Amino acid sequence: MTQSLHRHRTKLALLLSLLGFNAVAVGEVEFLHWWTSNGERKALSVLDEHLIHSSLSVSTSSVLGGGGDSAMTVLQARALAGNTPSFAQIEGPSIKSWDAIGILHNINAVAKQHQWDDVLYPLTIDINRTQNGYVALPLTLHRLNWLWVNHQLLNKLGLEAPKTWPDMFDAMQKARQEGIMPLAIGKQPWQIAQLFESLVIASGGVDFYNTVLVDLNKNNIDSDQMRHALKQFRRLSELLEVSEESVNSTELSNQKWDTATAALANNEALFQLGGDWILGELLAENISVPSHIGCYPAPQSHNIFLYNMDSFIFMKSKSFTQDDAIQLANALADKEFQTRFNQVKGSIPVRSDIDLSSFNPCQIQSYKDFNYAIEHGLAAPSMTDSMAVNPMAQQAINSEIFRYYRDSSVTEGEVIKRIISIAESN
Ligand code: GAL
């Protein structure tokens, strides 16, 4: 919410009270999130516009750093200091951890009013409901195993969109030889780790992925499929690290994910692998999807739906009461708002009763693939994007994977041993 909007609202409330209208006292609520790219900010404006009609005035505190690691660190520090925001963006199992320490408002009344038990997907209910009932409001369902393809460069290279990793490596090799950046990626641990997630799925399928990165099963971590995924990952790092020197590319190291998306959209890069927040970014920049940039399942992950979900938690404090939480959650549970927000964000809705016919073709494909995956046990939570294990284990594993990617002296055996020791302490 911009400050000027906030000032207008306060003046409006004052004017209404002077004119004798019983304007509801404008409550001040603070929202903590990590949506800072153009596409994410455009989705946020849908939220701002929607909340203008509620009597709550929202100020936002954004934390830089896609993926949410930094935002979660800030949230923990603020909770320890007794200075929580009114509501915060959050993902996956940490919802249950926050509920367990008793600082979340319960929103069962909202769930009842909006028939969440009937309209939410079962996995959405599992993520946002605890033994205390609903303690988080679900908003987006993102698919992560997408390959985004620049069709202009693909045609220039005389290639087809790769369905397997051997074809993917061939295509990236050819792009490098032609001086084109093979794969746009911001070199941050969570983004690099997401590449590895794709290779684990490609190496052993969704069941193998679940045993290794969701269940952290030691025997499967120390396995031939894992070593195969690590070999492919090393090959990818050599190709991408070398190609950064050899092609005329903007230095992507430590760049944010949306800088990589800009390289893809501007015909500097052939591919980008990542979640459909990338679609939200492309749509915000008026890039034509799927004609200019196409969306394809990540190689060897057809029919699989690797997901993460954005939810909001409402945090108890003197300045943010249970009534405030119910009022705010009621507004955010609105079906029309949820439809518009997801359409702009690039995700699909978390509820099954929304018509997607006006969504982008990639979102319609995501919706179809999600329903197929749910029916056939092919949907999996993203470990690197906070959906599968506790944040400590997630960040520790992500950093080991990042270290292996950046340091060729780290062996397969060493990274496997380190991930197993994290699994044992989990
Ligand atoms: C994810 C989040 C998405 C998206 C992405 C990049 O963790 O769920 O909404 O914004 O980070 O920041």
Coordinates of C-alpha atoms and ligand atoms in Angstrom, one line a residue:
M1 CA 0.0 0.0 0.0
T2 CA 1.6 3.4 -1.0
Q3 CA 1.9 6.0 1.8
S4 CA -0.2 8.5 -0.3
L5 CA -3.0 5.9 -0.5
H6 CA -2.8 5.5 3.2
R7 CA -3.0 9.3 3.8
H8 CA -6.0 9.6 1.5
R9 CA -7.8 6.9 3.4
T10 CA -7.2 8.6 6.7
K11 CA -8.4 12.0 5.3
L12 CA -11.4 10.2 3.9
A13 CA -12.3 8.7 7.3
L14 CA -11.8 12.1 9.0
L15 CA -14.0 13.8 6.3
L16 CA -16.7 11.1 6.8
S17 CA -16.7 11.5 10.5
L18 CA -16.9 15.3 10.2
L19 CA -19.9 14.9 7.8
G20 CA -21.6 12.8 10.5
F21 CA -21.0 9.4 8.8
N22 CA -20.1 6.8 11.3
A23 CA -16.9 5.9 9.5
V24 CA -15.5 2.8 11.1
A25 CA -12.3 3.7 12.9
V26 CA -9.5 3.1 10.4
G27 CA -7.5 0.2 11.7
E28 CA -3.8 0.2 10.8
V29 CA -2.5 -3.3 9.8
E30 CA 1.0 -4.2 8.7
F31 CA 1.7 -6.9 6.0
L32 CA 5.1 -8.5 5.8
H33 CA 6.0 -10.2 2.5
W34 CA 8.8 -10.8 -0.1
W35 CA 6.9 -9.8 -3.2
T36 CA 9.2 -7.2 -4.7
S37 CA 9.5 -7.9 -8.4
N38 CA 7.4 -6.1 -11.0
G39 CA 5.0 -9.0 -11.4
E40 CA 4.7 -9.6 -7.7
R41 CA 4.1 -5.9 -7.1
K42 CA 1.4 -5.9 -9.7
A43 CA -0.3 -8.8 -7.9
L44 CA 0.1 -6.8 -4.6
S45 CA -1.8 -3.9 -6.2
V46 CA -4.8 -6.3 -6.7
L47 CA -4.7 -6.9 -3.0
D48 CA -4.4 -3.2 -2.2
E49 CA -7.3 -2.3 -4.5
H50 CA -9.4 -5.0 -2.9
L51 CA -8.7 -3.9 0.7
I52 CA -9.5 -0.3 0.0
H53 CA -13.1 -1.3 0.4
S54 CA -12.5 -2.8 3.8
S55 CA -12.1 -0.4 6.8
L56 CA -8.6 -1.6 7.4
S57 CA -5.7 0.5 6.2
V58 CA -2.8 -1.8 5.2
S59 CA 0.8 -0.7 5.2
T60 CA 3.3 -3.2 3.7
S61 CA 6.8 -4.2 4.8
S62 CA 8.5 -5.9 2.0
V63 CA 11.7 -8.0 2.6
L64 CA 14.0 -8.3 -0.4
G65 CA 15.0 -11.8 -1.5
G66 CA 12.9 -14.1 -3.6
G67 CA 11.8 -17.4 -2.2
G68 CA 11.2 -16.0 1.3
D69 CA 14.3 -17.1 3.3
S70 CA 15.1 -13.5 4.3
A71 CA 11.5 -12.6 5.0
M72 CA 11.2 -15.6 7.4
T73 CA 14.3 -14.6 9.2
V74 CA 12.9 -11.1 9.7
L75 CA 9.6 -12.5 10.9
Q76 CA 11.3 -14.8 13.5
A77 CA 13.4 -11.8 14.7
R78 CA 10.3 -9.6 15.0
A79 CA 8.3 -12.3 16.9
L80 CA 11.2 -12.7 19.3
A81 CA 11.2 -9.0 19.9
G82 CA 7.4 -9.0 20.4
N83 CA 6.9 -6.8 17.4
T84 CA 5.0 -9.0 14.9
P85 CA 3.3 -7.6 11.8
S86 CA -0.5 -8.0 11.6
F87 CA -0.3 -10.5 8.8
A88 CA 2.6 -12.2 6.9
Q89 CA 3.2 -14.2 3.8
I90 CA 4.2 -17.8 4.7
E91 CA 4.5 -21.3 3.1
G92 CA 4.1 -24.9 4.1
P93 CA 5.0 -26.7 7.3
S94 CA 6.2 -23.5 9.1
I95 CA 2.5 -22.6 9.4
K96 CA 2.1 -25.4 11.9
S97 CA 5.3 -24.4 13.7
W98 CA 4.0 -20.8 14.2
D99 CA 0.6 -22.1 15.4
A100 CA 2.3 -24.4 17.9
I101 CA 3.7 -21.4 19.7
G102 CA 0.3 -19.9 20.0
I103 CA 0.7 -16.5 18.3
L104 CA -1.7 -17.1 15.4
H105 CA -5.3 -15.9 15.2
N106 CA -7.7 -18.7 14.5
I107 CA -9.8 -18.0 11.3
N108 CA -12.2 -21.0 11.5
A109 CA -15.2 -18.5 11.3
V110 CA -13.9 -17.4 7.9
A111 CA -13.4 -21.0 6.8
K112 CA -17.0 -21.8 7.7
Q113 CA -18.4 -18.7 6.0
H114 CA -16.5 -19.5 2.8
Q115 CA -17.1 -23.3 2.9
W116 CA -13.4 -24.0 2.8
D117 CA -13.9 -27.7 3.7
D118 CA -15.9 -28.1 0.5
V119 CA -14.1 -25.8 -1.9
L120 CA -10.4 -26.0 -1.0
Y121 CA -8.2 -28.8 -2.5
P122 CA -7.4 -31.4 0.1
L123 CA -3.7 -30.6 0.0
T124 CA -4.6 -26.9 0.6
I125 CA -6.6 -27.9 3.7
D126 CA -3.7 -30.0 5.0
I127 CA -1.3 -27.1 4.7
N128 CA -3.4 -24.4 6.3
R129 CA -5.4 -26.3 9.0
T130 CA -4.0 -27.7 12.3
Q131 CA -5.6 -29.5 15.2
N132 CA -6.8 -26.0 16.2
G133 CA -8.6 -25.6 12.9
Y134 CA -7.7 -23.1 10.1
V135 CA -4.8 -20.9 11.2
A136 CA -3.7 -19.6 7.8
L137 CA -5.5 -18.3 4.7
P138 CA -4.3 -20.0 1.4
L139 CA -4.0 -17.8 -1.7
T140 CA -1.8 -19.2 -4.5
L141 CA -0.8 -22.6 -5.9
H142 CA 2.5 -22.2 -7.9
R143 CA 3.9 -25.0 -10.2
L144 CA 7.8 -25.1 -10.0
N145 CA 8.8 -27.7 -12.6
W146 CA 8.3 -25.3 -15.6
L147 CA 10.8 -24.8 -18.4
W148 CA 10.3 -21.3 -20.0
V149 CA 11.5 -21.1 -23.6
N150 CA 12.4 -18.2 -25.8
H151 CA 10.8 -19.3 -29.1
Q152 CA 12.6 -16.7 -31.2
L153 CA 16.0 -18.1 -30.1
L154 CA 14.8 -21.7 -30.2
N155 CA 13.8 -21.3 -33.9
K156 CA 17.0 -19.4 -34.7
L157 CA 19.0 -22.4 -33.3
G158 CA 16.7 -24.9 -35.2
L159 CA 15.7 -26.7 -32.0
E160 CA 12.6 -28.2 -30.5
A161 CA 11.7 -27.7 -26.8
P162 CA 13.7 -30.4 -24.9
K163 CA 11.7 -33.1 -23.2
T164 CA 14.7 -34.9 -21.7
W165 CA 17.9 -33.7 -20.0
P166 CA 20.2 -35.1 -22.7
D167 CA 18.2 -32.9 -25.2
M168 CA 18.3 -30.0 -22.7
F169 CA 22.1 -30.3 -22.5
D170 CA 22.4 -30.5 -26.3
A171 CA 20.3 -27.4 -26.7
M172 CA 22.2 -25.4 -24.1
Q173 CA 25.5 -26.5 -25.6
K174 CA 24.4 -25.3 -29.1
A175 CA 23.2 -22.0 -27.6
R176 CA 26.5 -21.4 -25.9
Q177 CA 28.4 -22.1 -29.2
E178 CA 26.2 -19.4 -30.8
G179 CA 27.0 -16.9 -28.0
I180 CA 23.5 -17.2 -26.5
M181 CA 23.1 -17.6 -22.7
P182 CA 21.8 -21.1 -22.3
L183 CA 19.9 -20.8 -19.1
A184 CA 19.0 -17.5 -17.3
I185 CA 19.3 -18.0 -13.6
G186 CA 20.0 -15.7 -10.6
K187 CA 22.8 -17.3 -8.6
Q188 CA 21.1 -17.5 -5.2
P189 CA 21.0 -20.7 -3.2
W190 CA 17.2 -21.2 -3.4
Q191 CA 17.2 -20.8 -7.2
I192 CA 20.3 -23.1 -7.7
A193 CA 18.7 -25.7 -5.4
Q194 CA 15.5 -25.6 -7.5
L195 CA 17.6 -26.7 -10.5
F196 CA 18.8 -29.6 -8.5
E197 CA 15.2 -30.5 -7.5
S198 CA 14.4 -30.8 -11.2
L199 CA 17.4 -33.2 -11.7
V200 CA 16.3 -35.4 -8.8
I201 CA 12.9 -35.8 -10.3
A202 CA 14.3 -36.5 -13.7
S203 CA 16.8 -39.0 -12.2
G204 CA 14.3 -41.1 -10.2
G205 CA 10.8 -39.8 -10.6
V206 CA 8.4 -38.3 -8.1
D207 CA 8.5 -41.2 -5.6
F208 CA 12.3 -41.1 -5.5
Y209 CA 12.1 -37.3 -5.1
N210 CA 9.7 -37.7 -2.1
T211 CA 11.9 -40.2 -0.4
V212 CA 15.1 -38.1 -0.8
L213 CA 14.0 -34.5 -0.4
V214 CA 10.7 -34.8 1.5
D215 CA 11.2 -37.8 3.8
L216 CA 15.0 -37.3 3.8
N217 CA 15.5 -41.1 3.7
K218 CA 19.2 -41.8 4.2
N219 CA 19.3 -44.9 2.0
N220 CA 17.8 -43.1 -0.9
I221 CA 20.0 -40.1 -0.4
D222 CA 23.1 -42.4 -0.7
S223 CA 21.9 -44.0 -4.0
D224 CA 22.9 -44.3 -7.6
Q225 CA 20.0 -42.1 -8.7
M226 CA 21.2 -39.4 -6.3
R227 CA 24.8 -39.7 -7.7
H228 CA 23.4 -39.5 -11.2
A229 CA 21.5 -36.3 -10.3
L230 CA 24.6 -34.8 -8.8
K231 CA 26.7 -35.7 -11.9
Q232 CA 24.1 -33.9 -14.1
F233 CA 24.1 -31.0 -11.7
R234 CA 27.9 -30.7 -11.9
R235 CA 27.7 -30.8 -15.7
L236 CA 25.1 -28.1 -15.6
S237 CA 27.3 -25.9 -13.3
E238 CA 30.3 -26.3 -15.6
L239 CA 28.2 -25.4 -18.7
L240 CA 26.5 -22.4 -17.0
E241 CA 29.6 -21.1 -15.2
V242 CA 31.7 -21.4 -18.4
S243 CA 29.1 -19.9 -20.6
E244 CA 28.8 -16.8 -18.5
E245 CA 32.3 -15.9 -19.5
S246 CA 31.9 -16.9 -23.1
V247 CA 28.7 -15.2 -24.0
N248 CA 27.9 -11.5 -23.9
S249 CA 25.6 -11.8 -20.9
T250 CA 24.9 -9.6 -18.0
E251 CA 26.6 -11.0 -14.9
L252 CA 23.8 -13.1 -13.3
S253 CA 25.6 -14.1 -10.2
N254 CA 23.6 -13.0 -7.1
Q255 CA 21.0 -11.6 -9.4
K256 CA 17.4 -12.0 -8.4
W257 CA 15.2 -14.4 -10.3
D258 CA 13.3 -11.6 -12.1
T259 CA 16.6 -10.2 -13.6
A260 CA 17.0 -13.7 -15.2
T261 CA 13.4 -13.4 -16.5
A262 CA 14.3 -10.1 -18.1
A263 CA 17.2 -11.8 -19.9
L264 CA 14.9 -14.5 -21.2
A265 CA 12.2 -12.0 -22.3
N266 CA 14.9 -9.7 -24.0
N267 CA 16.1 -12.6 -26.2
E268 CA 19.4 -12.8 -24.3
A269 CA 18.7 -16.2 -22.9
L270 CA 17.2 -19.4 -24.4
F271 CA 15.7 -21.0 -21.2
Q272 CA 14.7 -20.3 -17.6
L273 CA 13.7 -23.1 -15.2
G274 CA 11.4 -22.1 -12.4
G275 CA 8.0 -21.5 -10.9
D276 CA 5.2 -19.7 -12.6
W277 CA 5.8 -16.5 -10.7
I278 CA 7.9 -16.1 -13.8
L279 CA 4.7 -16.1 -15.8
G280 CA 3.4 -13.3 -13.5
E281 CA 6.6 -11.3 -14.3
L282 CA 6.3 -11.9 -18.1
L283 CA 2.6 -10.8 -18.1
A284 CA 3.4 -7.7 -16.0
E285 CA 6.0 -6.8 -18.7
N286 CA 3.4 -7.4 -21.4
I287 CA 5.5 -10.3 -22.9
S288 CA 3.4 -12.5 -25.1
V289 CA 3.0 -15.9 -23.5
P290 CA 3.0 -18.6 -24.8
S291 CA 3.9 -17.3 -28.3
H292 CA 7.1 -15.4 -27.5
I293 CA 8.0 -17.2 -24.3
G294 CA 6.5 -20.7 -24.1
C295 CA 5.9 -22.9 -21.0
Y296 CA 6.8 -26.6 -21.0
P297 CA 7.2 -29.1 -18.2
A298 CA 10.8 -29.2 -17.0
P299 CA 12.6 -32.1 -18.8
Q300 CA 11.5 -35.6 -17.7
S301 CA 8.9 -34.2 -15.4
H302 CA 5.8 -34.4 -17.6
N303 CA 2.6 -35.0 -15.6
I304 CA 4.4 -34.2 -12.4
F305 CA 3.3 -31.1 -10.4
L306 CA 6.0 -29.8 -8.1
Y307 CA 4.3 -27.1 -6.1
N308 CA 4.5 -24.4 -3.5
M309 CA 1.7 -22.4 -1.9
D310 CA 1.5 -18.9 -0.6
S311 CA -0.6 -18.4 2.6
F312 CA -1.2 -15.6 5.0
I313 CA -0.9 -15.9 8.8
F314 CA -2.6 -13.4 11.1
M315 CA -0.6 -12.7 14.2
K316 CA -1.9 -11.9 17.7
S317 CA -0.9 -8.5 19.2
K318 CA -2.5 -5.7 21.1
S319 CA -3.0 -3.7 17.9
F320 CA -4.4 -6.5 15.8
T321 CA -7.3 -8.2 17.5
Q322 CA -9.2 -11.5 16.7
D323 CA -12.0 -9.3 15.2
D324 CA -9.5 -7.5 13.0
A325 CA -8.1 -10.8 11.8
I326 CA -11.5 -12.2 11.0
Q327 CA -12.5 -9.0 9.1
L328 CA -9.2 -9.0 7.1
A329 CA -9.3 -12.8 6.4
N330 CA -12.9 -12.5 5.3
A331 CA -11.9 -9.9 2.7
L332 CA -9.0 -11.9 1.5
A333 CA -11.1 -15.1 1.2
D334 CA -13.3 -13.4 -1.3
K335 CA -13.6 -15.6 -4.4
E336 CA -13.4 -12.8 -6.9
F337 CA -10.3 -11.4 -5.3
Q338 CA -8.7 -14.8 -5.2
T339 CA -9.4 -15.2 -8.9
R340 CA -8.0 -11.8 -9.9
F341 CA -4.9 -12.2 -7.6
N342 CA -3.9 -15.6 -9.1
Q343 CA -4.5 -14.5 -12.6
V344 CA -1.9 -11.7 -12.2
K345 CA 0.5 -13.7 -10.0
G346 CA 0.9 -16.5 -12.6
S347 CA -0.3 -19.2 -10.1
I348 CA -3.6 -21.2 -10.1
P349 CA -6.3 -20.8 -7.4
V350 CA -6.2 -22.9 -4.2
R351 CA -9.9 -23.7 -4.5
S352 CA -11.6 -26.0 -7.0
D353 CA -14.6 -23.7 -7.7
I354 CA -12.9 -21.0 -9.8
D355 CA -13.3 -20.8 -13.6
L356 CA -9.9 -20.4 -15.3
S357 CA -11.2 -19.8 -18.8
S358 CA -9.9 -16.1 -18.7
F359 CA -6.5 -17.2 -17.4
N360 CA -3.3 -17.4 -19.5
P361 CA -3.0 -20.7 -21.5
C362 CA 0.0 -21.7 -19.3
Q363 CA -2.2 -21.4 -16.2
I364 CA -4.9 -23.5 -17.8
Q365 CA -2.3 -26.1 -18.6
S366 CA -1.0 -25.9 -15.0
Y367 CA -4.6 -26.4 -13.7
K368 CA -5.1 -29.5 -16.0
D369 CA -1.7 -30.9 -15.0
F370 CA -2.4 -30.3 -11.3
N371 CA -5.7 -32.2 -11.5
Y372 CA -4.0 -35.1 -13.4
A373 CA -1.1 -35.2 -10.9
I374 CA -3.4 -35.2 -7.9
E375 CA -5.4 -38.0 -9.3
H376 CA -2.3 -40.1 -10.1
G377 CA -0.1 -39.3 -7.0
L378 CA 2.2 -37.2 -9.1
A379 CA 2.0 -33.9 -7.1
A380 CA 5.0 -33.2 -4.8
P381 CA 5.8 -30.3 -2.4
S382 CA 9.0 -28.3 -3.2
M383 CA 11.6 -28.8 -0.5
T384 CA 13.8 -25.9 -1.7
D385 CA 10.7 -23.6 -1.6
S386 CA 9.6 -24.3 2.0
M387 CA 6.9 -26.9 1.4
A388 CA 8.4 -30.1 2.7
V389 CA 10.8 -29.9 5.7
N390 CA 11.5 -27.5 8.5
P391 CA 13.2 -24.2 7.6
M392 CA 16.5 -25.1 9.3
A393 CA 16.9 -28.4 7.3
Q394 CA 15.7 -26.7 4.1
Q395 CA 18.2 -23.9 4.3
A396 CA 21.0 -26.2 5.4
I397 CA 20.4 -28.6 2.5
N398 CA 20.0 -25.7 0.0
S399 CA 23.3 -24.3 1.1
E400 CA 25.1 -27.7 0.7
I401 CA 23.6 -28.0 -2.8
F402 CA 24.7 -24.4 -3.6
R403 CA 28.2 -25.2 -2.3
Y404 CA 28.5 -28.3 -4.4
Y405 CA 27.3 -26.3 -7.5
R406 CA 29.9 -23.5 -7.0
D407 CA 32.9 -25.5 -5.8
S408 CA 34.0 -28.3 -8.1
S409 CA 36.3 -29.7 -5.4
V410 CA 33.3 -30.9 -3.4
T411 CA 32.7 -34.5 -4.3
E412 CA 29.4 -36.4 -4.6
G413 CA 30.3 -38.5 -1.6
E414 CA 30.9 -35.4 0.5
V415 CA 27.6 -33.6 -0.3
I416 CA 25.7 -36.9 0.2
K417 CA 27.3 -37.3 3.6
R418 CA 26.5 -33.7 4.6
I419 CA 22.8 -34.0 3.5
I420 CA 22.5 -37.3 5.4
S421 CA 23.9 -35.6 8.6
I422 CA 21.3 -32.8 8.1
A423 CA 18.6 -35.5 7.7
E424 CA 19.8 -37.3 10.9
S425 CA 19.5 -34.0 12.9
N426 CA 16.1 -33.1 11.4
Ligands
GAL1 C1 8.1 -18.1 -3.7 C2 6.7 -17.5 -3.5 C3 6.2 -17.0 -4.8 C4 7.2 -16.2 -5.6 C5 8.7 -16.6 -5.4 C6 9.7 -15.6 -5.9 O1 8.6 -18.6 -2.5 O2 5.9 -18.5 -3.1 O3 5.0 -16.2 -4.5 O4 7.1 -14.8 -5.3 O5 9.0 -17.0 -4.1 O6 9.9 -14.6 -5.0

